[in-house]
Tab-separated table of C-alpha atoms in Angstrom:
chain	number	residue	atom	x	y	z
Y	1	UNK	CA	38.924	-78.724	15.360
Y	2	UNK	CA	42.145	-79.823	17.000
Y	3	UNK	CA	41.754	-80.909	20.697
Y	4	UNK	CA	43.536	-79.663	23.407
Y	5	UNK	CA	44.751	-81.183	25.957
Y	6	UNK	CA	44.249	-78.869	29.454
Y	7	UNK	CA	46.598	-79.787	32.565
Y	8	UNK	CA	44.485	-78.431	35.647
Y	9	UNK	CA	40.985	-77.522	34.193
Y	10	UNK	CA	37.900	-79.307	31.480
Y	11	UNK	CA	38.950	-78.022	28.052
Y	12	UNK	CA	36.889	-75.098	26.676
Y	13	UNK	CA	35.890	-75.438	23.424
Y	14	UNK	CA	33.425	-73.967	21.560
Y	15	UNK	CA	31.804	-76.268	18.583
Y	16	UNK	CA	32.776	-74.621	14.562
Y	17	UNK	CA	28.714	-75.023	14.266
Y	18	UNK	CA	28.053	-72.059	17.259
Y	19	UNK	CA	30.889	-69.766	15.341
Y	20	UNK	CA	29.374	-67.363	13.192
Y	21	UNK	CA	30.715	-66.533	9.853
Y	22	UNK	CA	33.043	-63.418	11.206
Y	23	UNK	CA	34.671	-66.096	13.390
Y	24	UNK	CA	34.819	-68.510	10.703
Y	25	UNK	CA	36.401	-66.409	8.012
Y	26	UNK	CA	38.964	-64.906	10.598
Y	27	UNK	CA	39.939	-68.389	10.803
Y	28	UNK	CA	40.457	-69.020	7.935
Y	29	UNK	CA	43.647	-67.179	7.300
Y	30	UNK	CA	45.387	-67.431	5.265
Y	31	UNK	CA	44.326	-69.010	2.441
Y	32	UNK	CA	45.315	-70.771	-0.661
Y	33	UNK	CA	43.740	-71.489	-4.337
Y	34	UNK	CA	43.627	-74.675	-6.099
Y	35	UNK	CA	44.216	-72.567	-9.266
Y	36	UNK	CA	43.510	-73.314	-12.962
Y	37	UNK	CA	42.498	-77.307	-12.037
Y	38	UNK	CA	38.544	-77.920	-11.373
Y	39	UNK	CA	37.497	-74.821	-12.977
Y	40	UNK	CA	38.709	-76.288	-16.928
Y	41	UNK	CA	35.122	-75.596	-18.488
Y	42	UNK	CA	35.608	-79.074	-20.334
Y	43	UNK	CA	32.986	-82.085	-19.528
Y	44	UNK	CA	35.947	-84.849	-18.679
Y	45	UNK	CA	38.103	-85.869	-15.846
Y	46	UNK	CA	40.922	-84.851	-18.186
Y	47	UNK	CA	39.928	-81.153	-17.669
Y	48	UNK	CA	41.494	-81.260	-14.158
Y	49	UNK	CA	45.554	-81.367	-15.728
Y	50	UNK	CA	44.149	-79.406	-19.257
Y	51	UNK	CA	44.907	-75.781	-17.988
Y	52	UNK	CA	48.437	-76.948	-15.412
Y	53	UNK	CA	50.149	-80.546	-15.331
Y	54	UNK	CA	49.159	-82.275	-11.938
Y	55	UNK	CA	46.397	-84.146	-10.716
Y	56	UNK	CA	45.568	-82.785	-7.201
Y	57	UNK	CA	46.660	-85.348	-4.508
Y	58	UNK	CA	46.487	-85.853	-0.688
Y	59	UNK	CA	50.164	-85.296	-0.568
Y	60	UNK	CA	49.834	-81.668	-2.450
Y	61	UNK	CA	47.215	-80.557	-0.109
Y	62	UNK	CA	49.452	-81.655	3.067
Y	63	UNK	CA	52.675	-79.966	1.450
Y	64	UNK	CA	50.213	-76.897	1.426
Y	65	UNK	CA	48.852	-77.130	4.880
Y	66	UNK	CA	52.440	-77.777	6.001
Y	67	UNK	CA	53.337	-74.090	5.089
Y	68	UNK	CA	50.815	-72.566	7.265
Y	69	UNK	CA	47.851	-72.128	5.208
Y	70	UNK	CA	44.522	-72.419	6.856
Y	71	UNK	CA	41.780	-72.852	4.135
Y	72	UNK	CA	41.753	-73.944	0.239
Y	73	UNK	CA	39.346	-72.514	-2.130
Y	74	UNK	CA	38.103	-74.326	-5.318
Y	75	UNK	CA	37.206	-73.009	-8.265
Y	76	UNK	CA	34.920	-74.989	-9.760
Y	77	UNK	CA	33.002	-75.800	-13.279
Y	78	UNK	CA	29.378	-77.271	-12.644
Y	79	UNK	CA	27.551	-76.110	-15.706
Y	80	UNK	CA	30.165	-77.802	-17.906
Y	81	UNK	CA	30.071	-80.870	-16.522
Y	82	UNK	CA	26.076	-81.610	-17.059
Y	83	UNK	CA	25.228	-84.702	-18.625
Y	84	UNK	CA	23.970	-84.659	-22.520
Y	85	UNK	CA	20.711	-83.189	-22.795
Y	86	UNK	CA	20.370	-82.895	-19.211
Y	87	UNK	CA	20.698	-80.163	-16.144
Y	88	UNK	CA	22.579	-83.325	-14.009
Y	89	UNK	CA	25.843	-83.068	-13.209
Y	90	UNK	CA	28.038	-86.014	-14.207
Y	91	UNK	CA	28.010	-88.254	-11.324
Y	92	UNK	CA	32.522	-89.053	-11.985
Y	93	UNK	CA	32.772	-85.495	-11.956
Y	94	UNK	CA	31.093	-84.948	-8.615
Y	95	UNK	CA	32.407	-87.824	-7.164
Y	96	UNK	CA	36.216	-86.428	-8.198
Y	97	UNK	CA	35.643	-82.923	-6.625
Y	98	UNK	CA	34.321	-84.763	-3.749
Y	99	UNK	CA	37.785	-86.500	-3.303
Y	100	UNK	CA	39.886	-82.841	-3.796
Y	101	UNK	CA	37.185	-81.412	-1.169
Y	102	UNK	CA	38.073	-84.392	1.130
Y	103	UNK	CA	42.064	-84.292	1.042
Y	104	UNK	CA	41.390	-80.498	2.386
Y	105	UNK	CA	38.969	-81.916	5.297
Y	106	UNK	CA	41.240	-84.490	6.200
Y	107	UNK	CA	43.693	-81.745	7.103
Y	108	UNK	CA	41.386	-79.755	9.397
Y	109	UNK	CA	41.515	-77.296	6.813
Y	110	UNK	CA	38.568	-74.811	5.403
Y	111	UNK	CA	37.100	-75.057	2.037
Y	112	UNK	CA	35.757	-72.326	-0.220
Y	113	UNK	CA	33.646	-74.750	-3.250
Y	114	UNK	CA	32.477	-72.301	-5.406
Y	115	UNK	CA	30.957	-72.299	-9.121
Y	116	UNK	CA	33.423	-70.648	-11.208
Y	117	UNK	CA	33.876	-68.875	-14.926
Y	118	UNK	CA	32.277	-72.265	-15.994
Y	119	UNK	CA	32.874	-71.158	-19.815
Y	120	UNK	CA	30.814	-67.762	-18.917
Y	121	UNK	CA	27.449	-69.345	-19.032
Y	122	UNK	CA	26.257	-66.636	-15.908
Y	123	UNK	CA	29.231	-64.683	-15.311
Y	124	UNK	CA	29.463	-63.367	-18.515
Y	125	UNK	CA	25.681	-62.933	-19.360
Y	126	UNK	CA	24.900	-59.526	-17.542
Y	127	UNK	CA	24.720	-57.751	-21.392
Y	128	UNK	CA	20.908	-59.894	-20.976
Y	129	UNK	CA	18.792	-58.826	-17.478
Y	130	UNK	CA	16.056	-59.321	-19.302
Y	131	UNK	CA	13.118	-61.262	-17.410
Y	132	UNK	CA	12.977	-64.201	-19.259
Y	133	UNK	CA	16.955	-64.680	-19.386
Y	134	UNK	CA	17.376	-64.215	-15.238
Y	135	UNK	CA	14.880	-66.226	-14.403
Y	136	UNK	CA	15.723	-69.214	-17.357
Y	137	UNK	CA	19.240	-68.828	-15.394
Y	138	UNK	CA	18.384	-68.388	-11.919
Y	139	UNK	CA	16.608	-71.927	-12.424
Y	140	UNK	CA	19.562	-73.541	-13.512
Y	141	UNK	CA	22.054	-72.246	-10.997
Y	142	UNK	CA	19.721	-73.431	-8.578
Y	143	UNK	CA	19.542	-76.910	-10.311
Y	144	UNK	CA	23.351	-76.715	-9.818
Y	145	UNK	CA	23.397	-75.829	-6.161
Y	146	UNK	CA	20.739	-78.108	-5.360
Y	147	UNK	CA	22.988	-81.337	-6.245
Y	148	UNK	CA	26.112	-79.682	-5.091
Y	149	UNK	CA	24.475	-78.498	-1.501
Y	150	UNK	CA	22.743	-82.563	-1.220
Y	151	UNK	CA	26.332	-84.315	-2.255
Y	152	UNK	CA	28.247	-82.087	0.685
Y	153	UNK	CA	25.220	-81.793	2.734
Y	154	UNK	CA	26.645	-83.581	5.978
Y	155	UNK	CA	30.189	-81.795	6.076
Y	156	UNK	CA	30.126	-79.520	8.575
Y	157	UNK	CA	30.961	-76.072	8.614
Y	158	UNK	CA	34.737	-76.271	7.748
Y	159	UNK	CA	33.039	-76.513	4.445
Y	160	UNK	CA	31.669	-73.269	2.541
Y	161	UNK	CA	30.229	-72.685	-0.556
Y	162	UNK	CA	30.467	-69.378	-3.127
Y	163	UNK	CA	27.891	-69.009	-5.491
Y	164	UNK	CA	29.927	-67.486	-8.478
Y	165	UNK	CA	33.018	-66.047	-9.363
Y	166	UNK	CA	33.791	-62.670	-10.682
Y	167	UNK	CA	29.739	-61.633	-12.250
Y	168	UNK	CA	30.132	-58.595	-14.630
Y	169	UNK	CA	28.638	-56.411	-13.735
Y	170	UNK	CA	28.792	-52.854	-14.436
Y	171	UNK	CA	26.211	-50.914	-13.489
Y	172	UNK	CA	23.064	-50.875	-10.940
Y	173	UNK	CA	20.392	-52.754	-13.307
Y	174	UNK	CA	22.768	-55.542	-13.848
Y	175	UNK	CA	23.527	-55.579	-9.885
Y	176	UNK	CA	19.792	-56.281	-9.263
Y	177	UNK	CA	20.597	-59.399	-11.458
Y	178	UNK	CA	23.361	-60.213	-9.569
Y	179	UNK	CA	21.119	-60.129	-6.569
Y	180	UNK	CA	18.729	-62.335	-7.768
Y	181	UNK	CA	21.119	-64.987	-8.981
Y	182	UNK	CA	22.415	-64.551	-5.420
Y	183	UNK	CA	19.063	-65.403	-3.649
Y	184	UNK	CA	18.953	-68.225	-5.336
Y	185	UNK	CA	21.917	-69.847	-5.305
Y	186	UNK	CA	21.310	-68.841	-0.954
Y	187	UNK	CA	17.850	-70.257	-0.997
Y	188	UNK	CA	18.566	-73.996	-2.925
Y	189	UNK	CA	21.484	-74.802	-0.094
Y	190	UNK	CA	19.049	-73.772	2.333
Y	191	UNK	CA	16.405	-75.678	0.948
Y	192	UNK	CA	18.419	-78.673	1.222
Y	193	UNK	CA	18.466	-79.102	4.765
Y	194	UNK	CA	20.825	-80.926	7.038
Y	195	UNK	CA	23.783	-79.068	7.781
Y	196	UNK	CA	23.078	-76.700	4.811
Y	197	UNK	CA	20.671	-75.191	6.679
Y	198	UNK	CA	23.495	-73.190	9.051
Y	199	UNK	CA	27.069	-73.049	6.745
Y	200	UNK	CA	28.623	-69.917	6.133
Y	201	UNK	CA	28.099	-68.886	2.001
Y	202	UNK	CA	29.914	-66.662	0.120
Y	203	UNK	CA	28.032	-64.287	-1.976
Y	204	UNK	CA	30.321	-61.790	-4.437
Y	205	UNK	CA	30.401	-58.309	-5.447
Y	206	UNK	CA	30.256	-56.980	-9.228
Y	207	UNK	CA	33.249	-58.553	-10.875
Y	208	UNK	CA	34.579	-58.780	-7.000
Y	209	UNK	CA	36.018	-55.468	-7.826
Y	210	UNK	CA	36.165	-53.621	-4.063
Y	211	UNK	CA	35.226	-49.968	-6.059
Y	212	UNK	CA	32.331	-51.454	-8.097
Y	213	UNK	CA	31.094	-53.202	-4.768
Y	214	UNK	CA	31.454	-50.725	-2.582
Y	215	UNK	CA	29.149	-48.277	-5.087
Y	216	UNK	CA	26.684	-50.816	-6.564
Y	217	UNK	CA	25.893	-53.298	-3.996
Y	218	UNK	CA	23.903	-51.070	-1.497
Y	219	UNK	CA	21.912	-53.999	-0.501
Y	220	UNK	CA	21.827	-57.812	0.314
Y	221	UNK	CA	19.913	-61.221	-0.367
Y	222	UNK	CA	18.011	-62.413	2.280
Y	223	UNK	CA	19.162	-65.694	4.376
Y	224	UNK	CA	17.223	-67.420	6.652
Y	225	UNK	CA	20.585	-68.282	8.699
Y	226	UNK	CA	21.672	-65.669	11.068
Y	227	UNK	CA	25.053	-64.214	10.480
Y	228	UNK	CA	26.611	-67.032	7.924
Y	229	UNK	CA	26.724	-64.897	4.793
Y	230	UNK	CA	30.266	-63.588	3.952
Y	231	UNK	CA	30.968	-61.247	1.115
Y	232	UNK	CA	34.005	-62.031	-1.465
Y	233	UNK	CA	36.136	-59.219	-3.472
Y	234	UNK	CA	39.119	-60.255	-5.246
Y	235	UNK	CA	42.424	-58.130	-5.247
Y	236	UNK	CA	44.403	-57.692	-8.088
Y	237	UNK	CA	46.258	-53.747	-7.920
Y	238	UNK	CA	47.862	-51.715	-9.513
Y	239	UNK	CA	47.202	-53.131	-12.564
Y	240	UNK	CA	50.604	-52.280	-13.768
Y	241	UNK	CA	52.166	-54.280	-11.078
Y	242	UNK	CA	50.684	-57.697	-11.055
Y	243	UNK	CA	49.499	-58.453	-14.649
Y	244	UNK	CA	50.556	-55.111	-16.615
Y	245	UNK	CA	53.473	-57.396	-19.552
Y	246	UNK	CA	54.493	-54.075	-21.683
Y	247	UNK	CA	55.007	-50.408	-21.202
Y	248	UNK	CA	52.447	-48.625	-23.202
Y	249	UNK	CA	52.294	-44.637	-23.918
Y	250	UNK	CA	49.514	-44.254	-21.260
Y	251	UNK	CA	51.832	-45.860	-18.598
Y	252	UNK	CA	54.497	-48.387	-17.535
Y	253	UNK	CA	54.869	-51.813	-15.728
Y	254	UNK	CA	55.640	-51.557	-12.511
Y	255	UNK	CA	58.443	-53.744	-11.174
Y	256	UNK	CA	59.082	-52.230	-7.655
Y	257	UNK	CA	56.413	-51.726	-4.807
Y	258	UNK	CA	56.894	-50.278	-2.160
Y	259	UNK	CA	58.913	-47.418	-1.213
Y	260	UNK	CA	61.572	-48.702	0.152
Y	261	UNK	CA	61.828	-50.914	-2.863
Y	262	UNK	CA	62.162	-48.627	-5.379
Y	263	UNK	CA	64.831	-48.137	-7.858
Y	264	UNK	CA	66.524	-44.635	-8.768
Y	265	UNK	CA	66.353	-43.686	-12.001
Y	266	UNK	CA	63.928	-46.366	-13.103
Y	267	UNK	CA	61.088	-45.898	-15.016
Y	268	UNK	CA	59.296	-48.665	-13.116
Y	269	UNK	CA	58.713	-47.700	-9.589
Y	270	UNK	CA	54.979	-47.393	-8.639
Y	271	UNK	CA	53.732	-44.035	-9.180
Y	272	UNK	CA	50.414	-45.215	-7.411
Y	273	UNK	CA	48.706	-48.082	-5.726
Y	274	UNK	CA	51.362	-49.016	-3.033
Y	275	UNK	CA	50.511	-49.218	0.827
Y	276	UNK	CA	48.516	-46.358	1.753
Y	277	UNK	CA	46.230	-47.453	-1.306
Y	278	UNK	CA	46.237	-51.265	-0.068
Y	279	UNK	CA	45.009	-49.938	3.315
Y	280	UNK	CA	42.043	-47.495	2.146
Y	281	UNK	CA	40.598	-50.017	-0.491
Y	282	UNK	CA	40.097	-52.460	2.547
Y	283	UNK	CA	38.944	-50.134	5.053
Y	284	UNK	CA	35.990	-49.475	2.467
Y	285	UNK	CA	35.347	-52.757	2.072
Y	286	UNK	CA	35.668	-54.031	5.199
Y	287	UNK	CA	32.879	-50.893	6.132
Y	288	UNK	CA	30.540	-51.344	3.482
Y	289	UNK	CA	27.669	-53.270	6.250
Y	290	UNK	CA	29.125	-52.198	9.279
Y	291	UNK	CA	25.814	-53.187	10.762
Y	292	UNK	CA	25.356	-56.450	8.682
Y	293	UNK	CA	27.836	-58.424	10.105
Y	294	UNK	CA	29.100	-59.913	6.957
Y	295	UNK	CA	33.065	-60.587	6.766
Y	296	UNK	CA	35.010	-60.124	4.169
Y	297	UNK	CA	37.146	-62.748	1.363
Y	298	UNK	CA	39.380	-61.802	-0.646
Y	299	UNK	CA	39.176	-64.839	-2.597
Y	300	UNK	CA	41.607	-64.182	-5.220
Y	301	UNK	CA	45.029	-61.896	-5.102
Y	302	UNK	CA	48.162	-62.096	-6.441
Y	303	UNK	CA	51.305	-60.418	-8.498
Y	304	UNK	CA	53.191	-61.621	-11.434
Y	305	UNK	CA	56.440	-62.480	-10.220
Y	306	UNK	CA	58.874	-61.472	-13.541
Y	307	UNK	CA	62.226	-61.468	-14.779
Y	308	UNK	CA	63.895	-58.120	-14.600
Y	309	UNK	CA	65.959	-56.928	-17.243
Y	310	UNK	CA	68.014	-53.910	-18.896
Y	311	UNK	CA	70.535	-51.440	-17.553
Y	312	UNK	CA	69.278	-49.786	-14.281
Y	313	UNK	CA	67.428	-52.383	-13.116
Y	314	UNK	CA	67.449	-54.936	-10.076
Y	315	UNK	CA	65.777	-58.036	-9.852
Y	316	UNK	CA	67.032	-58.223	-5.855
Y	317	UNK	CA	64.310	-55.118	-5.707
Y	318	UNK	CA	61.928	-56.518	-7.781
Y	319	UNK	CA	61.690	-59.865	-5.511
Y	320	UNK	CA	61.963	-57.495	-2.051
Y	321	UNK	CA	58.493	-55.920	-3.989
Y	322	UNK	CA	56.951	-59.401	-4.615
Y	323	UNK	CA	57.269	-60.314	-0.705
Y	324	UNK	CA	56.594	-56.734	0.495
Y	325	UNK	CA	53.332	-56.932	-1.857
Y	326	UNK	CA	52.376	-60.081	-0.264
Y	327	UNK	CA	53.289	-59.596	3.487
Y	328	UNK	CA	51.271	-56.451	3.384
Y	329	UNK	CA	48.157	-57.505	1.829
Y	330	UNK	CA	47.918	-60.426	4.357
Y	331	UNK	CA	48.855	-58.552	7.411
Y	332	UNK	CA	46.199	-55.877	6.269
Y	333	UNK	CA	43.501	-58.369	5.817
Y	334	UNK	CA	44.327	-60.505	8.420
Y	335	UNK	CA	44.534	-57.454	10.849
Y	336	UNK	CA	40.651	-56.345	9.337
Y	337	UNK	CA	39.465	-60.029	10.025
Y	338	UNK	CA	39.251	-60.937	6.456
Y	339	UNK	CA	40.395	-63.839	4.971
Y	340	UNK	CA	43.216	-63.817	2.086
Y	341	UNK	CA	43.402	-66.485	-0.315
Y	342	UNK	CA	46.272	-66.214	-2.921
Y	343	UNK	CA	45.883	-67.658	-6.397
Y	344	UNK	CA	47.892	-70.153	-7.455
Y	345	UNK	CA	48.608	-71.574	-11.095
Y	346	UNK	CA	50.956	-74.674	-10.658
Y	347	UNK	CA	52.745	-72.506	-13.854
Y	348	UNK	CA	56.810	-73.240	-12.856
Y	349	UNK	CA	57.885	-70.508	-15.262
Y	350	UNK	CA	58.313	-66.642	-14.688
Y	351	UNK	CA	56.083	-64.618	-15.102
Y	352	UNK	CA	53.566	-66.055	-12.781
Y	353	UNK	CA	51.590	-66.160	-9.645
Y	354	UNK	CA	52.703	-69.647	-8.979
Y	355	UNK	CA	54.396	-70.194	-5.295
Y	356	UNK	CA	53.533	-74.203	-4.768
Y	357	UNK	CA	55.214	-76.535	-7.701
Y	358	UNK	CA	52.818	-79.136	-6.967
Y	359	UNK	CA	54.946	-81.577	-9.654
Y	360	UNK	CA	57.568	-81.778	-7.078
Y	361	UNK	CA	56.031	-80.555	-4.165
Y	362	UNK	CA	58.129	-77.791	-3.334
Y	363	UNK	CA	58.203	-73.861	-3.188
Y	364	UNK	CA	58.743	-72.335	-6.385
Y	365	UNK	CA	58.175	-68.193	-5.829
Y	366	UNK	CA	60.025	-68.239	-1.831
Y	367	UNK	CA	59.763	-64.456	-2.262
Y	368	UNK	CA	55.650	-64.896	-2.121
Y	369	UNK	CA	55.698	-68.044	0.434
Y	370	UNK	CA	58.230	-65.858	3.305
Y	371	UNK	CA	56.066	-62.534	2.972
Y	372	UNK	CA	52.825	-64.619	3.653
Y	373	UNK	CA	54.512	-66.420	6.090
Y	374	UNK	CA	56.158	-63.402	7.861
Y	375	UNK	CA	52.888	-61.925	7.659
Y	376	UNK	CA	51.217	-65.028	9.766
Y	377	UNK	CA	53.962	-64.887	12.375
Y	378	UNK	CA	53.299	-61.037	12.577
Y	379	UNK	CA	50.041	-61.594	12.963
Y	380	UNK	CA	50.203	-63.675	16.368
Y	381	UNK	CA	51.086	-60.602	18.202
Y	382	UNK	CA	47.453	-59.135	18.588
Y	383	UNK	CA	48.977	-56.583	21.387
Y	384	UNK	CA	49.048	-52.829	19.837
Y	385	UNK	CA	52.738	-51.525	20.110
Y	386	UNK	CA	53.941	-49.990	23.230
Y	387	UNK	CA	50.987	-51.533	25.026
Y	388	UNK	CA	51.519	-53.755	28.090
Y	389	UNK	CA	49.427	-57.259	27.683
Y	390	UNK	CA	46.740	-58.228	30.064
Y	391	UNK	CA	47.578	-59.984	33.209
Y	392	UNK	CA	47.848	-63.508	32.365
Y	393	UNK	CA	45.060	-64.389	34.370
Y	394	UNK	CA	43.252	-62.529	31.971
Y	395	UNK	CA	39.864	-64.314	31.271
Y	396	UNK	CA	39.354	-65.474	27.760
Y	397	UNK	CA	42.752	-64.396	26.303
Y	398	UNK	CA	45.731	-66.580	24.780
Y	399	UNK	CA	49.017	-65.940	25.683
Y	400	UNK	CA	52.453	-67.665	25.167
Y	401	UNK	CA	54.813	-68.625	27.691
Y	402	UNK	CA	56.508	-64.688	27.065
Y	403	UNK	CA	53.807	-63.525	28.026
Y	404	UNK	CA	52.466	-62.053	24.439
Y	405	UNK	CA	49.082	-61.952	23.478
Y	406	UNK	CA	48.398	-64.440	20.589
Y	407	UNK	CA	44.609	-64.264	20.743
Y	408	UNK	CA	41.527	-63.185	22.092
Y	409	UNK	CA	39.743	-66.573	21.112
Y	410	UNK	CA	41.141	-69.820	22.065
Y	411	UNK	CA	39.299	-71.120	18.301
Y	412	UNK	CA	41.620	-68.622	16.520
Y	413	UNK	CA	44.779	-70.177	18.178
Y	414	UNK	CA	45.811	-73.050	16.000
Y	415	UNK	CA	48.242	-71.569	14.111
Y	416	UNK	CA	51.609	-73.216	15.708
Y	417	UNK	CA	51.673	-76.398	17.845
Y	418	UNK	CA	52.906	-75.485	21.003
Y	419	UNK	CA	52.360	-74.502	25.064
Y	420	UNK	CA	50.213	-71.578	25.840
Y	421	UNK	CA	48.056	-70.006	28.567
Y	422	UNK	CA	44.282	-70.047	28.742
Y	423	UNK	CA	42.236	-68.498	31.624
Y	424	UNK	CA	44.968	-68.707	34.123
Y	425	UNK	CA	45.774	-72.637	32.797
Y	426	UNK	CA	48.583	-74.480	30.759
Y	427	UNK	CA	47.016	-75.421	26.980
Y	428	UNK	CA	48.528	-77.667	25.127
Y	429	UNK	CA	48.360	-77.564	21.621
């Protein structure tokens, strides 16, 4: 945690280990994925530039602090990387994923470590729920988790980990596998001790699809942890607007999102899926345990950003679309408490969800980079419209120096260097 310096009164701060994971995840945003790197099911330190062309460095990860992100997340392949013959993971691949988790930490910045695709050994074996297969399984993602959850064992809490990726699951019997693989992935960190026994862990719903977890997962694994389970979905819609490449005769790609971005007489407006949609799908998730407090990650979201062609058309609209599409999802989520994390290829080519060339260290999709950002600045502003802030003597509320609230946490503040107020005092950030 950043310390503060506090002219006129002992700093207040409350330790990351006393925040639950509702605080933790709301601190979280935004976030940002290490995408198509660690997750190359391929047993070699090669695998890490086989899928995009840069080996992950403590420069990249401070280019990507530097535009405001708060928290990485890194998809991971474990199973893949087991020695010959053996359920141990190699000890150079550890030791490498180690050193990406570290350049993260070093910034003060959250990590996400989760097992990933990993060549579909688990994710793609919900066709088999029979007895024999889950358990066989459950055994070895808990040999997994058990050397991943020792290795990490004393990082503290900036560090989470997610048990899986996107499980496919379809239907209810293959959800009570999911829910089993769940429990144990939960109860081998736990079993590890240390500071295992209290971080925040990411469990995920059937193929992280909000829908499918909103109507299948009616229940949860257990945890012996009090509040430090959080709950991933993934957002990727309307299909015909982030990865939809060719008009079909069932429907068309989508190029403009948003109303205010659409195009007259184009055959590529969104006919569905734009704001109103955004909002509903995560109002149900974000009220699917009310009670329970489990927050929500979105762990994975982005759109293709394209090249528009042919008479009619306007890639000006098209880009307005990509940063609406982006601003709005974050500000959403952020204003829900979840936690956003966009995916990012390293891919320098159109189309793609890349926004960070990490080969030169610059911004490649600005379109993507200024809605997020906007969306972050937006989100500062905590006070609902036409509504007078508190006096700033207000107790437990952040202000700036106009007298705006910018939070109701003094944890959830570090956002922008700068002078605020705290309890009546001058902070310094």
């Amino acid at each position: 945690m950043r310390k503060l310096l506090i002219f006129g009164a002992l700093a207040v701060c409350q330790t990351i280990w006393a925040q639950d994971a509702m605080q933790i995840v709301k601190d979280m945003a935004p976030g940002w994925n290490l995408g198509n790197t660690l997750e190359v099911p391929q047993n070699n330190l090669s695998a890490e530039t086989a899928w995009q062309p840069t080996k992950t460095s403590q420069d990249i990860i401070d280019f990507v602090k530097e535009q405001g992100f708060r928290s990485v997340r890194i998809p991971c392949a474990w199973h893949a990387h087991f020695m010959p013959s053996t359920t141990t993971i190699d000890e150079t691949w550890m030791k490498r994923v180690k050193e990406v988790v570290d350049y993260c930490i070093n910034d003060g910045m959250y990590v996400v470590l989760n097992s990933h695709w990993d060549g579909g050994w688990l994710e793609n074996s919900f066709t088999d729920t029979s007895e024999a297969t889950v358990t066989a399984k459950c055994d070895t993602l808990k040999q997994i988790w058990t050397q991943i959850a020792n290795e990490f064992k004393d990082y503290d809490n900036k560090l989470l980990f997610a048990g899986l990726n996107e499980p496919a699951v379809e239907n209810a019997t293959q959800m009570t596998a999911l829910l089993r693989y769940e429990q144990a992935f939960i109860d081998a960190v736990r079993a590890t001790g240390g500071n295992n026994s209290d971080r925040v862990l990411v469990i995920q719903g059937p193929t992280t699809d909000i829908d499918k977890t909103v109507n299948l997962m009616n229940t949860l694994p257990t945890d012996t942890a009090v509040d430090k389970l959080a709950l991933e979905v993934h957002y990727y819609a309307p299909w015909n607007f982030w990865g939809m490449m060719n008009d079909e005769s069932w429907g068309n790609m989508f190029f403009y999102w948003g109303s205010e971005n659409h195009v007259s007489g184009s055959s590529h407006n969104a006919t569905y899926g734009e704001e109103d949609f955004l909002m509903e799908q995560l109002d149900k998730i974000g009220n699917i345990f009310p009670d329970k407090h489990i927050p929500i990650i979105i762990g994975e979201y982005g759109a293709n950003w394209r090249n528009i062609k042919g008479t009619g058309e306007s890639q000006e609209k098209h880009n307005a679309s990509i940063k609406h599409f982006y601003k709005t999802l974050n500000i959403e989520a952020m204003k829900r408490g979840m936690a956003p994390m966009v995916w990012c290829t390293n891919y320098a080519n159109r189309p793609s969800m890349t926004i960070i060339n990490r080969s030169n260290l610059s911004i490649y999709n600005q379109y993507a980079m200024d809605g997020i950002k906007e969306a972050l600045s937006s989100s500062r502003i905590v006070c609902p419209e036409n509504t007078a802030p508190p006096s700033p003597m207000a107790r437990n509320v952040v202000f700036d120096l106009q007298g705006r609230v910018v939070s109701d946490d003094i944890n959830h503040i570090g956002r922008t260097s700068g002078i605020y107020i705290y309890n009546g005092k001058t902070v310094r950030l």
